[in-house]
Structures are given as C-alpha cells and as structure tokens.
Amino acid sequence: MSRNFLPIVYSCLVFAILSPFSAESALTVGFYSTTCPSAETTVRSAITTALNGANGPAASLIRLHFHDCFVRGCDASVLLDASPANPSPENNTVFNMRGLDLIDAAKTAVEAICPGVVSCADILAFAARDAFNLLVPGGSLYDVPAGRRDGNVSSFLEAVANLPAPTMNLTQLETTFAAKGFSLNELIALSGAHSIGQAHCSSFQSRLYPYDSTQIDPTFAQMLQGKCPQNATVNGVVTQDFVTPDSLDVQYYSNILNNKVLLFSDWALRTDPIALTTIVSYSTDNLLNILWRPDFIKAMQKLGQLDVLTGTQGQIRSTCGAVNP
C-alpha cells in the first residue's frame, strides 16, 4: 500500500520574520551549515519537484508537521509505518494522510548527499515551511531551527488522546492547545491552515443531518449534503475552502463568519467574543495577510520546538517509515 494513502480515522513577496527563539532553545537555525550545508535547499527542491504544481499535497505537509508535533513532540513519529515494534502507529489515525511520499522523496534526496546526517523530523519541519511558502500568496520563507532527532515509538492511542478532533467545542480546543503551551490567539492563527486542503465527509457529516441554520449556511449545507449523502458507503472528501481552494490565505476566517466551514471545531472558534474579534481582524486582512501571516509563522516556529529530541536522544533514521535496525 502506498504511504500516501494509509488507513484513517479522523483529522483536522518573501519577507523576513525575526526568529523568536530563546538562547535556551535546543534547536538552532543553520544547524546543518557544516555537516550538510545544502540540506534545506535539497528538501525544498525535492518537495517542489515532487509536487509539480499540486497544492493539495502541499497542504498535507503542514498538517503532517502539526500532527507530528502534537503527539510525542516533533520526532517524526507520525511518519512511522506499522511494524512489530509499532503495530498501530499514529498514521493510522489521521485524516488526509497524504504527503508521506513527499517526505520520502526529500529524505532520499538528502541521504544521497549527506547519509545519516539529517533527521526525518527536521525534513518534515523544513517541508512544512516550504509548503507554506508555495501556498501563501506572494510566498514567504521563515527560519526553521533544526537539530531534532527521530523517535522510535508511534502510537495510535497517543494520537487519539492528543490530536484535536473536528467535533470539539472551543473550550475543548483551548484545553487541548493549552496542554501544548498555545494561547487562544495561536490556536486561531494555526487554524488558518484549514484555508486549504480537504476533509472527509465523516468529519463533519453529523452537522448535516439535520443541519442547524444558526451554525451552517443552509445553501452551503445543502450543497454539502449533495457531496456527502447520508447513507453513502464511501467516505468522500470535500474541499475545505470553496472560495480560494488553492491558496493558504485569510478567506478561512471570512468563511467562519459566514457559517461556511466544514468542521464544527472551525465554526466553534466564533463562539467566544475575544476569539471572534481576532477572526474579524484576520478576515479583513489584505491580500498579503499582514496580520495573520506573522502570527501563523510565529505559531509554526513555536510548534516546531514542541518536546523535541536532541543530542544523543533518539536516532537519525535511514528511511522515515521505519526505525533503524
């Protein structure tokens, strides 16, 4: 079976940004400057070539990085396939588990020039940054500190316990994100990634039969019913943003205000007055996303430092889908 389509349960102008990393950070920008100087450009080239202009898989790279970091920290555990040591890994639990083949392509390219040097966890962090650069209007590269090591464990149960579910209300979302050190504003900023990509019908179908017109636009709900019939035997996928489906932008926030988002958890963001103020602010941002974009980047940089393995911890995997023998 292709690593791009694994069994699933549920989901969820270039300008400079000053790096917010503290002196105590275990990760550093330019970590591979002497051991593998072209690591980041090699990843970027491999990802760009493999995507060949397709935006959907690019969005999946951002999602992969988020899910990786929220479960056991940013240790590439989300990339591990099932094995005797990890019979039920994380990637059996996540909707839209695309992008694994892209990471494999980048790892192969890096191993060809610097074998055994660059971790899969770092490659995933670089790839998420590069995907953002490809998807956001005008492009935007940001610093990604590196030095992560790869973990040896991947757990279905830990993924279920740690990942935000599409049915969560705002209180549950805040609790889930606060457990990882994220504020309400960072939660809202990161949720902007739902401006692109797809969601499975099963992740929002309960909102449609019947639908609540105070939570979802009736015309939008009826359109979704056509794409996700109540008794369908196939779990279809639906584009998350029908207005700018190929762009990572602030349209997502307008969709929330217009009750035209798929997931209950996205709609739930508007149920708090403080959160609603932020959503309105982001929704009125201009094409360059000058309000949302830096908030998203800072939150992504913070995300990439969650519970990382460094030094002699973990390992540098030879292939991202399996622990070294």
Short mmCIF file of C-alpha atoms in Angstrom, two decimals:
data_model
loop_
_atom_site.label_atom_id
_atom_site.label_comp_id
_atom_site.label_asym_id
_atom_site.label_seq_id
_atom_site.Cartn_x
_atom_site.Cartn_y
_atom_site.Cartn_z
CA MET A 1 0.00 0.00 0.00
CA SER A 2 1.30 3.46 -0.84
CA ARG A 3 2.46 5.55 2.10
CA ASN A 4 0.29 8.34 0.68
CA PHE A 5 -2.99 6.57 1.39
CA LEU A 6 -3.00 4.80 4.75
CA PRO A 7 -5.94 3.69 6.93
CA ILE A 8 -7.52 6.71 8.60
CA VAL A 9 -9.80 7.63 11.46
CA TYR A 10 -10.05 11.45 11.71
CA SER A 11 -8.24 14.80 11.26
CA CYS A 12 -8.17 18.06 11.48
CA LEU A 13 6.58 38.62 -1.78
CA VAL A 14 9.07 36.86 0.55
CA PHE A 15 9.61 38.85 3.73
CA ALA A 16 11.72 38.45 6.84
CA ILE A 17 10.39 37.39 10.21
CA LEU A 18 12.64 37.80 13.21
CA SER A 19 13.20 34.48 14.90
CA PRO A 20 11.67 34.33 18.40
CA PHE A 21 13.90 31.52 19.66
CA SER A 22 15.44 31.88 23.07
CA ALA A 23 19.07 31.26 23.93
CA GLU A 24 17.90 28.19 25.83
CA SER A 25 16.42 26.60 22.72
CA ALA A 26 17.90 23.20 21.96
CA LEU A 27 17.44 23.84 18.24
CA THR A 28 19.41 26.29 16.10
CA VAL A 29 18.92 27.96 12.74
CA GLY A 30 21.55 26.69 10.29
CA PHE A 31 22.14 23.52 12.31
CA TYR A 32 23.42 21.68 9.22
CA SER A 33 25.60 24.52 7.93
CA THR A 34 28.77 22.44 8.30
CA THR A 35 27.53 18.84 8.27
CA CYS A 36 25.14 19.17 5.31
CA PRO A 37 25.11 22.76 4.01
CA SER A 38 22.58 22.13 1.25
CA ALA A 39 20.10 20.19 3.40
CA GLU A 40 17.35 22.81 3.39
CA THR A 41 17.67 23.68 -0.30
CA THR A 42 17.72 19.99 -1.19
CA VAL A 43 14.50 19.41 0.73
CA ARG A 44 12.90 22.45 -0.93
CA SER A 45 13.93 21.30 -4.38
CA ALA A 46 12.74 17.74 -3.82
CA ILE A 47 9.38 18.87 -2.45
CA THR A 48 8.82 21.39 -5.25
CA THR A 49 9.71 18.82 -7.92
CA ALA A 50 7.53 16.11 -6.39
CA LEU A 51 4.54 18.44 -6.03
CA ASN A 52 4.75 19.53 -9.66
CA GLY A 53 2.32 22.38 -9.00
CA ALA A 54 -0.22 20.34 -6.99
CA ASN A 55 -1.36 22.35 -3.97
CA GLY A 56 -3.38 19.69 -2.16
CA PRO A 57 -0.41 17.52 -1.16
CA ALA A 58 1.48 20.67 -0.16
CA ALA A 59 -1.24 21.47 2.36
CA SER A 60 -0.85 17.96 3.74
CA LEU A 61 2.77 18.67 4.67
CA ILE A 62 1.67 21.43 7.05
CA ARG A 63 -0.90 19.07 8.55
CA LEU A 64 1.67 16.29 8.91
CA HIS A 65 4.04 18.57 10.81
CA PHE A 66 1.25 19.73 13.13
CA HIS A 67 0.14 16.19 13.88
CA ASP A 68 3.71 15.04 14.39
CA CYS A 69 4.45 17.73 16.94
CA PHE A 70 1.19 17.34 18.86
CA VAL A 71 1.89 13.64 19.51
CA ARG A 72 5.13 12.86 21.40
CA GLY A 73 6.66 16.11 20.12
CA CYS A 74 8.33 16.82 16.76
CA ASP A 75 10.10 13.47 16.42
CA ALA A 76 8.77 12.19 13.06
CA SER A 77 6.73 9.53 14.87
CA VAL A 78 3.85 10.37 12.53
CA LEU A 79 5.93 9.02 9.62
CA LEU A 80 6.47 5.53 11.05
CA ASP A 81 4.68 2.67 9.33
CA ALA A 82 3.22 -0.31 11.17
CA SER A 83 5.83 -2.81 12.36
CA PRO A 84 6.17 -5.47 15.07
CA ALA A 85 7.54 -2.77 17.40
CA ASN A 86 4.84 -0.26 16.42
CA PRO A 87 1.83 -2.36 15.36
CA SER A 88 -0.63 0.53 15.49
CA PRO A 89 1.18 3.78 14.63
CA GLU A 90 -0.03 7.36 14.57
CA ASN A 91 -0.52 7.50 10.85
CA ASN A 92 -3.41 5.04 11.17
CA THR A 93 -5.42 7.74 12.95
CA VAL A 94 -5.17 10.87 10.83
CA PHE A 95 -7.48 12.01 8.07
CA ASN A 96 -5.97 13.03 4.75
CA MET A 97 -2.72 11.25 5.46
CA ARG A 98 -1.16 12.45 2.24
CA GLY A 99 2.35 13.78 1.93
CA LEU A 100 4.26 10.77 3.23
CA ASP A 101 5.63 10.05 -0.24
CA LEU A 102 6.81 13.66 -0.48
CA ILE A 103 8.80 13.31 2.73
CA ASP A 104 10.24 10.03 1.48
CA ALA A 105 11.37 11.79 -1.73
CA ALA A 106 13.03 14.57 0.25
CA LYS A 107 14.72 12.07 2.59
CA THR A 108 16.06 10.10 -0.39
CA ALA A 109 17.48 13.27 -1.93
CA VAL A 110 19.15 14.34 1.32
CA GLU A 111 20.55 10.86 2.04
CA ALA A 112 22.16 10.87 -1.40
CA ILE A 113 24.37 13.83 -0.43
CA CYS A 114 24.58 13.52 3.37
CA PRO A 115 23.85 9.97 4.50
CA GLY A 116 22.86 9.55 8.14
CA VAL A 117 23.02 13.27 8.96
CA VAL A 118 19.60 14.93 8.59
CA SER A 119 16.68 13.65 10.66
CA CYS A 120 13.24 12.94 9.26
CA ALA A 121 11.83 15.26 11.94
CA ASP A 122 13.89 18.16 10.56
CA ILE A 123 13.00 17.28 6.98
CA LEU A 124 9.30 17.39 7.91
CA ALA A 125 9.74 20.79 9.59
CA PHE A 126 11.59 22.16 6.54
CA ALA A 127 8.96 20.70 4.20
CA ALA A 128 6.09 22.31 6.13
CA ARG A 129 7.84 25.69 5.83
CA ASP A 130 8.41 25.15 2.11
CA ALA A 131 4.78 24.15 1.61
CA PHE A 132 3.68 27.36 3.31
CA ASN A 133 5.96 29.32 1.00
CA LEU A 134 4.35 27.68 -2.03
CA LEU A 135 0.77 28.12 -0.83
CA VAL A 136 0.61 31.58 0.73
CA PRO A 137 0.02 34.50 -1.68
CA GLY A 138 3.35 36.01 -2.69
CA GLY A 139 5.37 33.34 -0.91
CA SER A 140 7.01 33.58 2.49
CA LEU A 141 10.08 31.78 3.80
CA TYR A 142 10.85 31.78 7.51
CA ASP A 143 13.64 30.45 9.70
CA VAL A 144 13.31 26.86 10.88
CA PRO A 145 15.74 25.92 13.66
CA ALA A 146 16.96 22.35 13.40
CA GLY A 147 18.69 19.65 15.40
CA ARG A 148 15.71 17.39 16.02
CA ARG A 149 16.26 13.66 16.32
CA ASP A 150 13.84 10.92 15.26
CA GLY A 151 11.82 8.95 17.78
CA ASN A 152 11.42 5.18 17.92
CA VAL A 153 7.78 4.95 19.02
CA SER A 154 4.49 5.72 17.27
CA SER A 155 1.18 5.12 19.00
CA PHE A 156 -2.41 5.12 17.75
CA LEU A 157 -3.72 5.67 21.26
CA GLU A 158 -1.44 8.65 21.89
CA ALA A 159 -2.62 10.23 18.65
CA VAL A 160 -6.26 9.84 19.64
CA ALA A 161 -5.51 11.32 23.07
CA ASN A 162 -3.55 14.32 21.82
CA LEU A 163 -4.93 15.44 18.46
CA PRO A 164 -7.80 17.95 18.36
CA ALA A 165 -10.97 16.37 16.97
CA PRO A 166 -13.23 18.07 14.40
CA THR A 167 -16.17 17.78 16.81
CA MET A 168 -14.54 19.74 19.65
CA ASN A 169 -16.11 22.90 21.03
CA LEU A 170 -13.97 25.93 21.82
CA THR A 171 -13.42 25.01 25.46
CA GLN A 172 -12.13 21.59 24.44
CA LEU A 173 -9.92 23.12 21.76
CA GLU A 174 -8.45 25.63 24.19
CA THR A 175 -7.72 22.85 26.68
CA THR A 176 -6.05 20.71 24.00
CA PHE A 177 -3.88 23.55 22.73
CA ALA A 178 -3.10 24.93 26.19
CA ALA A 179 -1.74 21.50 27.13
CA LYS A 180 0.89 22.09 24.44
CA GLY A 181 1.57 25.66 25.55
CA PHE A 182 -0.50 27.51 22.94
CA SER A 183 -2.70 30.53 23.58
CA LEU A 184 -6.17 31.17 22.16
CA ASN A 185 -4.72 33.54 19.57
CA GLU A 186 -2.15 30.94 18.49
CA LEU A 187 -4.93 28.37 18.20
CA ILE A 188 -6.87 30.71 15.92
CA ALA A 189 -3.81 31.54 13.83
CA LEU A 190 -2.84 27.89 13.32
CA SER A 191 -6.42 27.01 12.40
CA GLY A 192 -5.92 29.18 9.32
CA ALA A 193 -4.24 26.15 7.75
CA HIS A 194 -7.81 24.93 7.12
CA SER A 195 -7.97 27.50 4.35
CA ILE A 196 -6.61 24.80 2.06
CA GLY A 197 -6.87 21.06 1.71
CA GLN A 198 -9.74 18.64 2.12
CA ALA A 199 -11.76 16.97 4.84
CA HIS A 200 -13.52 13.62 4.85
CA CYS A 201 -17.31 13.61 4.95
CA SER A 202 -17.27 11.64 8.20
CA SER A 203 -15.52 14.51 9.97
CA PHE A 204 -18.48 16.87 9.52
CA GLN A 205 -21.43 14.76 8.34
CA SER A 206 -23.11 14.91 11.73
CA ARG A 207 -23.58 18.66 11.12
CA LEU A 208 -25.65 18.00 8.01
CA TYR A 209 -28.35 15.55 9.13
CA PRO A 210 -30.08 17.61 10.29
CA TYR A 211 -28.24 20.91 9.89
CA ASP A 212 -28.57 23.85 12.26
CA SER A 213 -29.07 27.03 10.23
CA THR A 214 -27.57 29.09 13.08
CA GLN A 215 -24.28 27.20 12.66
CA ILE A 216 -24.11 26.43 8.95
CA ASP A 217 -25.42 28.38 5.99
CA PRO A 218 -28.46 26.48 4.61
CA THR A 219 -27.37 26.72 0.97
CA PHE A 220 -23.87 25.58 1.95
CA ALA A 221 -25.31 22.70 3.99
CA GLN A 222 -27.48 21.53 1.12
CA MET A 223 -24.50 21.63 -1.24
CA LEU A 224 -22.52 19.51 1.22
CA GLN A 225 -25.39 17.04 1.53
CA GLY A 226 -25.05 16.51 -2.21
CA LYS A 227 -21.36 15.71 -1.80
CA CYS A 228 -21.81 13.63 1.36
CA PRO A 229 -25.06 11.61 1.13
CA GLN A 230 -26.31 10.39 4.49
CA ASN A 231 -26.13 6.68 3.71
CA ALA A 232 -23.10 6.71 1.43
CA THR A 233 -20.84 3.68 1.60
CA VAL A 234 -17.78 5.69 0.53
CA ASN A 235 -16.19 8.26 2.84
CA GLY A 236 -15.75 11.09 0.34
CA VAL A 237 -13.53 14.15 0.60
CA VAL A 238 -14.59 17.77 0.26
CA THR A 239 -12.57 20.93 -0.33
CA GLN A 240 -12.35 22.98 2.87
CA ASP A 241 -12.45 26.41 1.20
CA PHE A 242 -14.59 26.77 -1.93
CA VAL A 243 -13.66 30.42 -2.50
CA THR A 244 -9.84 30.22 -2.76
CA PRO A 245 -9.25 26.45 -2.68
CA ASP A 246 -5.65 26.58 -3.93
CA SER A 247 -4.38 29.34 -1.66
CA LEU A 248 -3.42 29.45 2.01
CA ASP A 249 -4.97 32.77 2.97
CA VAL A 250 -7.42 34.55 5.25
CA GLN A 251 -10.55 33.50 3.35
CA TYR A 252 -10.94 30.83 6.02
CA TYR A 253 -11.82 33.49 8.58
CA SER A 254 -14.49 35.02 6.35
CA ASN A 255 -15.87 31.53 5.87
CA ILE A 256 -16.19 31.17 9.66
CA LEU A 257 -18.13 34.44 9.88
CA ASN A 258 -20.37 33.35 7.01
CA ASN A 259 -21.05 29.91 8.56
CA LYS A 260 -19.40 28.23 5.58
CA VAL A 261 -16.80 25.99 7.20
CA LEU A 262 -16.94 22.21 7.19
CA LEU A 263 -15.82 21.32 10.69
CA PHE A 264 -17.74 22.09 13.86
CA SER A 265 -14.41 22.88 15.53
CA ASP A 266 -13.81 25.65 12.97
CA TRP A 267 -17.25 27.17 13.49
CA ALA A 268 -16.79 26.89 17.27
CA LEU A 269 -13.97 29.44 17.17
CA ARG A 270 -16.53 32.22 16.75
CA THR A 271 -18.38 31.36 19.96
CA ASP A 272 -16.02 33.38 22.19
CA PRO A 273 -16.08 37.20 22.00
CA ILE A 274 -12.29 37.51 22.20
CA ALA A 275 -11.78 34.85 19.56
CA LEU A 276 -14.43 36.46 17.37
CA THR A 277 -12.57 39.78 17.49
CA THR A 278 -9.42 38.06 16.23
CA ILE A 279 -11.35 36.25 13.49
CA VAL A 280 -12.91 39.51 12.29
CA SER A 281 -9.48 41.17 12.31
CA TYR A 282 -7.94 38.38 10.24
CA SER A 283 -10.90 38.28 7.86
CA THR A 284 -10.44 41.95 6.94
CA ASP A 285 -6.71 41.49 6.31
CA ASN A 286 -5.46 42.43 2.85
CA LEU A 287 -4.00 40.17 0.16
CA LEU A 288 -0.61 40.00 1.85
CA ASN A 289 -2.18 38.78 5.11
CA ILE A 290 -0.09 41.25 7.10
CA LEU A 291 -1.95 40.48 10.33
CA TRP A 292 -2.49 36.73 10.13
CA ARG A 293 0.70 35.72 8.32
CA PRO A 294 3.25 36.72 11.00
CA ASP A 295 1.02 35.24 13.71
CA PHE A 296 0.83 31.96 11.80
CA ILE A 297 4.58 31.88 11.21
CA LYS A 298 5.41 32.52 14.86
CA ALA A 299 2.96 29.80 15.93
CA MET A 300 4.51 27.36 13.42
CA GLN A 301 8.01 28.15 14.70
CA LYS A 302 6.80 27.52 18.25
CA LEU A 303 5.06 24.33 17.16
CA GLY A 304 8.31 23.03 15.67
CA GLN A 305 10.01 23.11 19.08
CA LEU A 306 7.50 21.00 20.98
CA ASP A 307 9.15 18.25 23.07
CA VAL A 308 11.97 17.69 20.59
CA LEU A 309 14.64 15.01 20.90
CA THR A 310 18.18 16.39 20.56
CA GLY A 311 21.81 15.42 21.10
CA THR A 312 22.09 11.67 21.54
CA GLN A 313 18.37 11.13 22.09
CA GLY A 314 16.51 9.09 19.50
CA GLN A 315 18.24 8.43 16.19
CA ILE A 316 18.66 9.63 12.61
CA ARG A 317 16.51 7.23 10.62
CA SER A 318 17.80 5.90 7.32
CA THR A 319 14.25 5.85 5.97
CA CYS A 320 11.42 7.82 7.50
CA GLY A 321 8.90 4.98 7.64
CA ALA A 322 10.96 2.65 9.80
CA VAL A 323 13.16 2.70 12.89
CA ASN A 324 16.78 1.78 12.18
CA PRO A 325 17.59 -1.89 12.89
#
